[in-house]
Coordinates of C-alpha atoms and ligand atoms in Angstrom, one line a residue:
M1 CA 83.5 -97.9 -163.6
N2 CA 83.2 -100.5 -160.9
K3 CA 86.0 -102.5 -162.5
L4 CA 88.2 -99.4 -162.4
L5 CA 87.4 -98.8 -158.8
L6 CA 88.3 -102.5 -158.0
L7 CA 91.5 -102.2 -159.9
I8 CA 92.5 -99.1 -158.0
L9 CA 91.6 -100.8 -154.8
L10 CA 93.7 -103.9 -155.7
L11 CA 96.7 -101.8 -156.7
F12 CA 96.3 -99.9 -153.3
C13 CA 96.1 -103.2 -151.4
N14 CA 99.1 -104.6 -153.3
K15 CA 101.1 -101.5 -152.4
L16 CA 100.0 -101.7 -148.8
F17 CA 100.9 -105.4 -148.6
A18 CA 104.2 -104.8 -150.3
Q19 CA 105.1 -102.8 -147.3
Q20 CA 103.8 -105.2 -144.8
P21 CA 106.5 -107.7 -143.9
N22 CA 105.9 -111.4 -143.6
I23 CA 106.5 -112.8 -140.1
I24 CA 107.7 -116.3 -139.2
Y25 CA 107.5 -117.1 -135.5
I26 CA 109.4 -120.3 -134.7
M27 CA 108.9 -121.8 -131.2
S28 CA 110.4 -125.0 -130.0
D29 CA 109.3 -126.8 -126.8
D30 CA 111.5 -126.7 -123.7
H31 CA 114.6 -125.4 -125.6
D32 CA 116.6 -123.7 -122.9
A33 CA 118.8 -120.8 -124.0
D34 CA 121.9 -122.6 -122.7
A35 CA 121.5 -125.0 -125.5
I36 CA 121.9 -122.3 -128.2
S37 CA 125.4 -121.3 -129.0
A38 CA 124.5 -117.6 -129.4
Y39 CA 123.8 -117.8 -125.6
N40 CA 126.3 -120.4 -124.4
K41 CA 129.1 -122.1 -126.2
K42 CA 129.7 -124.9 -123.8
L43 CA 127.1 -127.4 -124.9
I44 CA 126.2 -127.3 -128.6
Q45 CA 126.8 -125.4 -131.8
T46 CA 123.6 -124.1 -133.3
P47 CA 124.8 -122.1 -136.4
N48 CA 121.4 -121.7 -137.9
I49 CA 119.6 -120.3 -134.9
D50 CA 122.8 -118.2 -134.2
R51 CA 122.4 -116.7 -137.7
L52 CA 119.3 -114.9 -136.4
A53 CA 121.4 -113.3 -133.6
K54 CA 124.2 -112.4 -136.1
E55 CA 121.8 -110.9 -138.6
G56 CA 119.3 -109.5 -136.0
I57 CA 118.9 -109.1 -132.2
K58 CA 119.5 -111.3 -129.2
F59 CA 117.5 -110.8 -126.1
N60 CA 119.5 -111.6 -123.0
N61 CA 116.5 -111.1 -120.7
A62 CA 113.4 -112.6 -122.2
F63 CA 111.1 -114.3 -119.8
V64 CA 107.7 -116.1 -119.6
G65 CA 104.8 -115.4 -117.2
N66 CA 104.0 -119.0 -116.4
S67 CA 106.7 -121.5 -117.3
I68 CA 104.6 -124.3 -118.9
C69 CA 103.5 -125.2 -122.4
G70 CA 99.7 -124.6 -122.9
P71 CA 99.8 -121.3 -120.9
A72 CA 102.8 -120.0 -123.0
R73 CA 100.9 -120.8 -126.2
A74 CA 97.7 -119.1 -125.0
T75 CA 99.8 -116.0 -124.1
L76 CA 101.3 -116.0 -127.6
L77 CA 97.8 -115.9 -129.1
T78 CA 96.4 -113.2 -126.7
G79 CA 99.2 -111.1 -125.4
Q80 CA 97.7 -111.8 -121.9
H81 CA 98.8 -113.4 -118.7
S82 CA 97.2 -116.8 -117.9
H83 CA 94.5 -115.6 -115.6
K84 CA 93.1 -113.3 -118.4
N85 CA 93.3 -115.8 -121.3
G86 CA 91.9 -118.7 -119.3
V87 CA 94.7 -121.2 -119.8
I88 CA 96.3 -121.3 -116.4
D89 CA 97.7 -124.8 -116.8
N90 CA 98.1 -127.6 -119.3
R91 CA 94.7 -129.1 -118.7
K92 CA 92.8 -126.0 -119.6
R93 CA 91.2 -125.6 -123.0
F94 CA 91.8 -122.4 -125.0
D95 CA 88.5 -120.8 -125.9
S96 CA 89.0 -120.3 -129.6
S97 CA 86.0 -117.9 -129.9
R98 CA 88.2 -115.3 -128.1
M99 CA 89.7 -112.4 -130.1
S100 CA 93.4 -113.2 -130.8
M101 CA 96.5 -112.0 -132.5
P102 CA 96.0 -114.3 -135.6
K103 CA 92.3 -113.1 -135.9
L104 CA 93.4 -109.5 -135.9
L105 CA 96.0 -110.2 -138.5
Q106 CA 93.6 -112.1 -140.7
A107 CA 91.1 -109.2 -140.5
A108 CA 93.9 -106.9 -141.7
G109 CA 94.5 -109.0 -144.8
Y110 CA 97.3 -111.2 -143.6
Q111 CA 97.4 -114.9 -144.4
T112 CA 97.9 -116.8 -141.2
A113 CA 99.0 -120.4 -140.5
V114 CA 100.1 -122.5 -137.6
I115 CA 102.0 -125.8 -138.1
G116 CA 103.2 -128.2 -135.4
K117 CA 102.6 -128.4 -131.7
W118 CA 99.4 -126.7 -130.5
H119 CA 98.5 -128.3 -127.1
L120 CA 95.5 -126.0 -126.4
H121 CA 92.8 -128.8 -126.6
S122 CA 90.5 -126.7 -128.9
Y123 CA 91.2 -126.4 -132.7
P124 CA 93.0 -123.3 -133.9
A125 CA 90.9 -120.3 -135.0
G126 CA 92.0 -117.2 -136.9
F127 CA 94.2 -119.3 -139.2
D128 CA 93.8 -119.7 -142.9
Y129 CA 95.7 -122.9 -142.6
W130 CA 96.6 -125.2 -139.8
K131 CA 98.1 -128.6 -139.3
I132 CA 98.8 -129.6 -135.7
L133 CA 100.1 -132.4 -133.6
P134 CA 97.5 -134.0 -131.3
G135 CA 98.4 -133.2 -127.6
Q136 CA 102.2 -133.6 -127.1
G137 CA 102.7 -135.3 -130.4
L138 CA 105.1 -138.1 -131.3
Y139 CA 108.8 -137.9 -132.2
V140 CA 108.7 -140.7 -134.8
N141 CA 106.0 -140.9 -137.6
P142 CA 103.9 -138.2 -135.9
R143 CA 100.2 -137.9 -136.3
L144 CA 98.9 -134.6 -137.6
I145 CA 95.4 -133.2 -137.4
E146 CA 94.3 -131.5 -140.6
M147 CA 91.7 -128.7 -141.0
T148 CA 89.1 -131.2 -142.0
G149 CA 89.4 -132.8 -138.6
D150 CA 91.1 -135.9 -140.0
T151 CA 94.2 -137.3 -138.4
I152 CA 96.9 -138.6 -140.7
T153 CA 100.3 -140.2 -139.9
Q154 CA 103.3 -138.7 -141.5
Q155 CA 106.4 -140.9 -141.9
G156 CA 109.6 -139.3 -140.6
Y157 CA 111.1 -137.6 -137.6
A158 CA 108.8 -134.9 -136.1
T159 CA 111.2 -131.9 -136.4
D160 CA 111.8 -132.7 -140.1
V161 CA 108.1 -133.5 -140.8
I162 CA 106.9 -130.2 -139.2
T163 CA 109.4 -128.3 -141.4
D164 CA 108.4 -130.3 -144.5
E165 CA 104.8 -129.3 -143.9
T166 CA 105.8 -125.7 -143.4
I167 CA 107.7 -125.5 -146.6
K168 CA 104.8 -127.2 -148.4
W169 CA 102.5 -124.5 -147.1
L170 CA 104.9 -121.7 -148.0
E171 CA 105.0 -123.0 -151.5
Q172 CA 101.2 -123.2 -152.0
R173 CA 100.2 -120.1 -150.0
D174 CA 98.5 -117.1 -151.8
K175 CA 101.6 -115.2 -152.8
S176 CA 99.7 -112.0 -153.3
K177 CA 99.3 -111.5 -149.6
P178 CA 101.7 -111.1 -146.7
F179 CA 101.8 -114.0 -144.2
V180 CA 102.3 -114.7 -140.6
L181 CA 103.3 -118.3 -139.9
L182 CA 103.6 -119.9 -136.5
L183 CA 106.0 -122.9 -136.7
H184 CA 105.9 -124.9 -133.5
H185 CA 108.3 -127.7 -132.9
K186 CA 107.7 -130.6 -130.5
A187 CA 111.4 -131.0 -129.8
P188 CA 113.4 -131.1 -127.6
H189 CA 110.5 -132.0 -125.2
R190 CA 110.6 -135.1 -122.9
Y191 CA 111.3 -138.0 -123.7
F192 CA 114.0 -136.3 -125.7
F193 CA 114.1 -138.8 -128.6
P194 CA 116.8 -137.8 -131.2
D195 CA 117.1 -138.5 -134.9
L196 CA 119.7 -141.3 -135.3
K197 CA 122.2 -139.2 -137.2
Y198 CA 122.4 -136.8 -134.2
L199 CA 122.4 -139.5 -131.6
E200 CA 125.4 -140.9 -133.4
E201 CA 127.1 -137.6 -133.0
F202 CA 126.2 -136.9 -129.4
H203 CA 126.2 -140.2 -127.6
T204 CA 129.9 -140.3 -127.3
K205 CA 130.3 -136.7 -126.0
T206 CA 130.9 -135.7 -122.4
F207 CA 129.4 -132.4 -121.3
P208 CA 130.4 -130.0 -118.4
E209 CA 128.3 -130.4 -115.3
P210 CA 126.4 -127.4 -114.0
A211 CA 127.8 -126.1 -110.6
T212 CA 124.7 -127.1 -108.8
L213 CA 124.2 -130.6 -110.2
Y214 CA 124.8 -132.2 -106.8
A215 CA 123.0 -129.6 -104.7
D216 CA 121.1 -130.8 -101.7
T217 CA 117.5 -129.8 -102.5
M218 CA 115.8 -131.6 -99.6
N219 CA 116.7 -129.2 -96.8
R220 CA 115.5 -126.0 -98.3
S221 CA 111.9 -124.7 -98.7
S222 CA 108.8 -126.9 -99.0
A223 CA 108.8 -126.3 -102.7
W224 CA 112.3 -127.7 -103.1
H225 CA 111.4 -130.6 -100.8
I226 CA 108.2 -131.6 -102.6
Q227 CA 109.3 -131.2 -106.3
T228 CA 109.7 -134.3 -108.3
M229 CA 112.0 -133.1 -111.1
S230 CA 115.2 -134.6 -109.9
I231 CA 117.4 -136.3 -112.5
L232 CA 118.6 -138.8 -110.0
R233 CA 115.3 -139.8 -108.5
D234 CA 112.6 -138.9 -111.0
M235 CA 114.2 -139.1 -114.5
Q236 CA 113.3 -142.6 -115.8
L237 CA 115.8 -145.0 -117.1
C238 CA 113.8 -146.8 -119.8
S239 CA 111.7 -143.9 -121.1
D240 CA 113.7 -140.7 -120.5
L241 CA 117.0 -142.4 -121.1
K242 CA 116.0 -145.3 -123.3
V243 CA 117.7 -148.0 -121.4
D244 CA 116.5 -151.4 -122.7
P245 CA 114.4 -152.8 -119.9
A246 CA 116.0 -156.2 -120.5
Y247 CA 119.2 -154.9 -118.8
V248 CA 117.7 -153.6 -115.6
M249 CA 114.5 -155.6 -115.2
D250 CA 116.1 -157.8 -112.4
I251 CA 117.9 -155.0 -110.6
P252 CA 115.7 -153.8 -107.8
E253 CA 117.0 -150.2 -107.6
Y254 CA 116.6 -149.7 -111.4
K255 CA 113.5 -151.8 -112.0
P256 CA 111.3 -150.0 -114.6
D257 CA 107.5 -149.7 -114.1
S258 CA 105.1 -150.8 -116.8
T259 CA 104.9 -147.3 -118.4
Q260 CA 108.6 -147.1 -119.0
I261 CA 108.6 -150.6 -120.5
A262 CA 105.6 -149.8 -122.7
Y263 CA 107.3 -146.6 -123.9
Y264 CA 110.6 -148.3 -124.8
K265 CA 108.8 -151.0 -126.8
A266 CA 106.5 -148.4 -128.6
I267 CA 109.3 -146.1 -129.6
M268 CA 111.6 -148.9 -130.8
N269 CA 108.7 -150.2 -132.9
R270 CA 108.1 -146.8 -134.4
V271 CA 111.6 -146.1 -135.6
P272 CA 112.4 -147.2 -139.1
E273 CA 113.4 -150.9 -139.2
K274 CA 116.7 -150.0 -140.9
Q275 CA 117.7 -147.8 -137.9
R276 CA 116.3 -149.9 -135.1
I277 CA 119.4 -152.1 -134.6
R278 CA 121.6 -149.1 -134.4
Y279 CA 119.4 -147.2 -131.9
K280 CA 119.3 -150.3 -129.8
E281 CA 123.0 -150.8 -130.0
I282 CA 123.8 -147.3 -128.9
Y283 CA 121.3 -147.4 -126.0
A284 CA 122.5 -150.9 -125.0
E285 CA 125.7 -149.2 -123.9
R286 CA 123.8 -147.5 -121.1
G287 CA 122.1 -150.7 -120.1
K288 CA 125.3 -152.7 -120.0
L289 CA 127.0 -150.0 -117.9
L290 CA 124.2 -150.1 -115.3
R291 CA 124.1 -153.8 -115.3
D292 CA 127.9 -154.1 -114.9
L293 CA 128.8 -151.2 -112.6
R294 CA 125.5 -150.7 -110.7
P295 CA 126.1 -147.0 -110.0
T296 CA 124.0 -145.4 -107.3
G297 CA 123.7 -141.9 -105.7
K298 CA 126.1 -139.3 -107.1
E299 CA 127.7 -141.8 -109.4
L300 CA 124.4 -142.7 -111.0
L301 CA 123.5 -139.0 -111.3
K302 CA 126.7 -138.4 -113.1
Y303 CA 125.8 -140.9 -115.8
K304 CA 122.1 -140.0 -116.0
Y305 CA 123.0 -136.3 -116.5
Q306 CA 125.3 -137.1 -119.4
W307 CA 122.8 -139.4 -121.1
Y308 CA 120.0 -136.8 -120.6
I309 CA 122.1 -134.0 -122.1
Q310 CA 123.3 -136.2 -125.0
D311 CA 119.7 -136.9 -126.0
F312 CA 118.5 -133.4 -125.3
L313 CA 121.2 -131.8 -127.4
A314 CA 120.8 -134.3 -130.2
C315 CA 117.1 -133.3 -130.4
V316 CA 118.2 -129.6 -130.5
A317 CA 120.6 -130.4 -133.4
S318 CA 117.6 -131.4 -135.5
V319 CA 115.8 -128.2 -134.5
D320 CA 118.8 -126.1 -135.6
E321 CA 119.1 -128.0 -138.9
N322 CA 115.5 -127.3 -139.6
V323 CA 115.7 -123.7 -138.7
G324 CA 118.4 -123.6 -141.3
R325 CA 116.1 -125.1 -143.9
I326 CA 113.5 -122.3 -143.3
L327 CA 116.2 -119.6 -143.5
D328 CA 117.6 -121.2 -146.7
Y329 CA 114.1 -121.3 -148.2
L330 CA 113.7 -117.6 -147.5
D331 CA 117.0 -116.9 -149.2
Q332 CA 116.2 -119.1 -152.3
K333 CA 112.8 -117.5 -152.7
K334 CA 114.2 -114.0 -152.1
L335 CA 111.9 -113.5 -149.1
T336 CA 114.6 -112.9 -146.6
N337 CA 114.4 -109.1 -146.8
S338 CA 110.7 -108.9 -146.5
T339 CA 110.3 -111.4 -143.7
A340 CA 110.8 -110.9 -139.9
V341 CA 111.9 -114.2 -138.2
L342 CA 111.6 -114.8 -134.5
Y343 CA 113.0 -117.8 -132.6
T344 CA 112.0 -118.7 -129.1
S345 CA 110.9 -121.5 -126.9
D346 CA 107.7 -121.9 -124.8
Q347 CA 109.9 -121.4 -121.7
G348 CA 113.4 -122.4 -120.3
F349 CA 114.4 -125.8 -119.0
F350 CA 116.6 -127.2 -116.2
L351 CA 119.6 -128.8 -117.8
G352 CA 120.9 -130.2 -114.5
E353 CA 120.9 -127.1 -112.4
N354 CA 119.9 -128.0 -108.8
G355 CA 120.1 -131.6 -110.1
W356 CA 116.8 -131.0 -112.0
F357 CA 115.1 -131.3 -115.4
D358 CA 111.7 -129.8 -116.4
K359 CA 110.6 -126.1 -115.8
R360 CA 107.6 -124.5 -114.0
F361 CA 109.6 -122.6 -111.3
A362 CA 110.0 -118.8 -111.4
Y363 CA 113.8 -119.3 -111.1
D364 CA 115.6 -117.7 -114.0
V365 CA 116.6 -121.1 -115.5
S366 CA 113.0 -121.9 -116.3
M367 CA 111.4 -118.4 -116.4
Q368 CA 114.0 -117.3 -119.0
T369 CA 113.5 -118.2 -122.6
P370 CA 115.7 -117.7 -125.7
L371 CA 114.5 -114.9 -128.0
L372 CA 116.1 -113.9 -131.2
M373 CA 114.7 -111.7 -133.9
R374 CA 115.8 -110.9 -137.5
W375 CA 114.1 -108.2 -139.5
P376 CA 116.4 -107.0 -142.4
G377 CA 116.5 -103.3 -142.9
Q378 CA 114.9 -102.6 -139.5
I379 CA 117.0 -104.4 -136.9
K380 CA 120.7 -103.7 -137.0
P381 CA 122.7 -107.0 -137.4
G382 CA 124.5 -108.1 -134.3
S383 CA 122.3 -106.2 -131.9
V384 CA 122.0 -107.3 -128.2
T385 CA 119.5 -106.1 -125.7
N386 CA 119.4 -106.6 -121.9
S387 CA 115.9 -105.1 -121.6
M388 CA 113.6 -107.3 -119.7
V389 CA 110.8 -108.6 -122.0
Q390 CA 108.1 -111.2 -121.5
N391 CA 106.0 -113.5 -123.6
I392 CA 103.0 -111.2 -123.2
D393 CA 104.9 -108.9 -125.5
Y394 CA 105.0 -111.3 -128.5
A395 CA 101.5 -110.7 -129.8
P396 CA 101.7 -106.9 -129.5
T397 CA 105.1 -107.1 -131.3
I398 CA 103.9 -109.2 -134.1
L399 CA 100.8 -107.0 -134.6
D400 CA 103.0 -103.8 -134.5
I401 CA 105.5 -105.2 -137.0
A402 CA 102.5 -106.0 -139.3
G403 CA 101.2 -102.5 -138.9
V404 CA 98.0 -103.6 -137.1
P405 CA 96.9 -101.6 -134.0
V406 CA 97.5 -103.4 -130.7
P407 CA 94.2 -103.6 -128.7
G408 CA 94.0 -102.3 -125.2
W409 CA 93.1 -105.6 -123.7
M410 CA 96.5 -107.1 -124.5
Q411 CA 98.8 -106.8 -121.5
G412 CA 102.2 -106.9 -123.2
L413 CA 104.2 -104.1 -124.9
S414 CA 105.3 -104.0 -128.5
L415 CA 109.0 -104.5 -128.8
K416 CA 109.1 -103.0 -132.3
H417 CA 110.7 -99.7 -131.2
L418 CA 113.1 -101.4 -128.9
V419 CA 114.4 -103.7 -131.6
T420 CA 114.6 -101.0 -134.3
N421 CA 116.5 -98.8 -131.8
K422 CA 113.9 -96.0 -131.8
K423 CA 113.4 -96.5 -128.1
K424 CA 116.2 -97.4 -125.7
T425 CA 114.1 -99.0 -122.9
L426 CA 110.6 -100.3 -122.2
N427 CA 108.6 -98.4 -119.7
R428 CA 108.5 -101.4 -117.3
N429 CA 110.9 -102.3 -114.5
Y430 CA 109.3 -105.5 -113.1
L431 CA 107.9 -108.6 -114.6
Y432 CA 104.9 -110.6 -113.2
Y433 CA 104.8 -114.4 -112.8
H434 CA 102.1 -116.8 -111.8
Y435 CA 102.5 -120.6 -111.9
Y436 CA 99.4 -122.7 -111.0
E437 CA 99.8 -126.4 -112.0
F438 CA 100.2 -128.6 -109.0
V439 CA 100.0 -132.1 -110.5
R440 CA 101.8 -135.5 -110.2
D441 CA 104.1 -134.3 -113.0
H442 CA 107.0 -132.7 -111.0
T443 CA 104.8 -131.5 -108.1
V444 CA 105.8 -127.8 -108.2
I445 CA 103.9 -125.8 -105.7
P446 CA 101.9 -122.9 -107.2
H447 CA 103.5 -119.5 -106.8
L448 CA 103.5 -115.8 -107.6
A449 CA 106.7 -113.9 -108.4
V450 CA 108.0 -110.5 -109.3
R451 CA 111.3 -110.1 -111.1
G452 CA 113.2 -106.8 -111.2
T453 CA 116.7 -106.3 -112.7
R454 CA 118.3 -106.9 -109.3
Y455 CA 115.9 -108.8 -107.1
K456 CA 113.3 -111.5 -107.4
L457 CA 110.6 -112.2 -104.8
I458 CA 108.6 -115.5 -104.9
Y459 CA 105.6 -116.4 -102.9
F460 CA 104.5 -120.1 -102.7
Y461 CA 101.0 -119.1 -101.5
T462 CA 99.6 -122.5 -100.7
V463 CA 102.3 -123.1 -98.1
N464 CA 102.8 -119.4 -97.2
E465 CA 106.5 -119.4 -97.9
W466 CA 108.5 -116.5 -99.4
E467 CA 111.9 -116.4 -101.2
L468 CA 114.0 -113.4 -102.1
Y469 CA 117.1 -113.6 -104.4
D470 CA 119.7 -111.1 -105.3
L471 CA 120.2 -111.8 -109.0
K472 CA 123.4 -109.8 -109.1
T473 CA 125.3 -111.5 -106.3
D474 CA 123.5 -114.8 -106.6
P475 CA 122.4 -115.4 -110.2
Q476 CA 121.9 -119.1 -109.6
E477 CA 119.3 -118.3 -106.9
Q478 CA 120.8 -120.4 -104.2
K479 CA 120.6 -118.1 -101.2
N480 CA 117.1 -117.2 -100.0
L481 CA 117.4 -113.8 -98.3
I482 CA 113.9 -113.6 -97.1
K483 CA 114.8 -113.8 -93.4
N484 CA 118.1 -111.8 -93.7
P485 CA 117.7 -108.6 -91.6
A486 CA 119.8 -106.6 -94.0
Y487 CA 117.2 -107.2 -96.8
Q488 CA 114.0 -106.4 -95.0
K489 CA 113.6 -103.1 -96.8
T490 CA 114.1 -104.8 -100.1
V491 CA 111.5 -107.5 -99.2
Q492 CA 108.9 -104.8 -98.4
Q493 CA 109.7 -102.9 -101.6
M494 CA 109.4 -106.1 -103.7
K495 CA 106.2 -107.0 -102.0
A496 CA 104.8 -103.6 -102.9
E497 CA 105.9 -104.1 -106.5
L498 CA 104.2 -107.5 -106.6
L499 CA 101.0 -106.0 -105.3
K500 CA 101.2 -103.2 -107.8
L501 CA 101.6 -105.7 -110.7
R502 CA 98.8 -107.9 -109.4
D503 CA 96.5 -104.9 -109.5
Q504 CA 97.8 -103.7 -112.8
Y505 CA 97.2 -107.1 -114.4
D506 CA 94.1 -107.7 -112.4
D507 CA 95.0 -111.1 -111.0
H508 CA 93.1 -111.6 -107.8
E509 CA 91.6 -115.0 -107.9
K510 CA 94.1 -117.6 -106.7
A511 CA 96.6 -116.4 -104.2
G512 CA 94.3 -114.6 -101.7
E513 CA 95.6 -111.7 -99.7
L514 CA 99.3 -111.2 -99.6
N515 CA 100.9 -110.2 -96.3
Ligands
LIG601 C1 104.5 -134.4 -119.8 C2 105.8 -134.8 -119.2 C3 106.2 -133.9 -118.1 C4 106.1 -132.4 -118.6 C5 104.7 -132.2 -119.0 C6 104.4 -130.8 -119.5 N1 105.8 -136.1 -118.7 O1 103.5 -134.7 -118.9 O2 107.6 -134.1 -117.8 O3 106.4 -131.5 -117.5 O4 104.4 -133.1 -120.1 O5 105.2 -130.4 -120.5 S1 105.9 -137.4 -119.8 O6 106.2 -138.6 -119.0 O7 104.6 -137.5 -120.4 O8 107.0 -137.0 -120.7 S2 104.7 -129.3 -121.5 O9 105.9 -128.9 -122.3 O10 103.7 -129.8 -122.3 O11 104.3 -128.2 -120.6
LIG602 CA1 107.4 -126.7 -122.9

């Protein structure tokens, strides 16, 4: 009798699971949408990532709530803004005893896994399987922490290794259950170290410069003055751009510090011996040019920009190739139709706009993130949406796709009905933003922001400075309208929206009273 009951229960579960899709969430690190050809054709071709747009939906207006790594990851797990999930900056540890999206999925019978970058200081919880990079992780022969707590070294290039590990797990998972897999790449994060085959392809290319590459950032607000994310001034020759220190050691204006020299030595020691000569040969071209031409100022920026973009895009090429490996795997195993696939980044990234690299600012370049989603049979191929969505929405969306109720404490909205076309818009006209991390790295002043479809208001609260941008007439956010008499009504209205969101999301600790 009991056996019969068990059998009925098992059959019921199987039927239930058969209807529950698998979900693969792929997130790379610092991958700006401009470096995906589905968004922008001027820099790189990414046919595999584009396949998700072709066979699914592309979000033109996906944003984060705090443009930095750890916070974006904690938001993915909780569907909450930083002040609620506790990870307001990269130094904070995620309290893994908290309830989270993976724990809810696990309780609903899903098999859960996370592989790759984690960066939340505590170990993952709510996952049946995990294998993570310690901290930022390494590009070459990365170390990986296993569930036993042991750290192993895996030979190979990080983006390939993380995908190998993912496919290994997909092969040995319990195939009777649906799964949710978080695949988190390290690339194309700083110091942008490419696989040799893609460096070969990209190091000879010349890329178009953004319109604001040579913008004067010193005579604007305090935040623009204080930031240290300038390609010309802050991007380092021997680490970021892999110039052999031997070429620039004796040139005062290029002289590398000990960190850069140590990095160059370490990375060249780590690359496979067979490739080392070629890596050095390619990068020697940069050293020779500096030694022989001694460019400075704009001329130097011109070269640094090209070298930066070459390496960055070559890293992206590996990410694209490896997204292709996952999609091929799904095809081969006939899992494509039963699996929803999402691709995104932890946030956007400056690719030379304002002369900058890095992220952090509430400006669209860094607040925006790519988001593509394929879910066969549910999302119409080739769909595009301009609805404003935010990374607080990812956890509710994944739960909703899995058929698991979204708890009230999550602050995001499920995008399921938006992507399946059952709902035309989300009931939300403004997005909330709060950046906290004021550190030596890039020294971006903390700020609050509110983004509507037309205007954005930013408040750098530690220096009491405001900015207002008209995103329609000034999408590059170059003209601060805060003091313009014609915009004072808009300023008041946006301030009211900011206060409303602050109350709604219950964020009252850091910024004090707004006035
Ligand atoms: C490192 C980088 C920074 C970067 C932060 C945060 N410096 O500290 O450029 O902003 O990580 O990046 S480095 O010299 O160590 O490369 S994040 O993606 O983890 O948020
Ligand atoms: Ca990042």
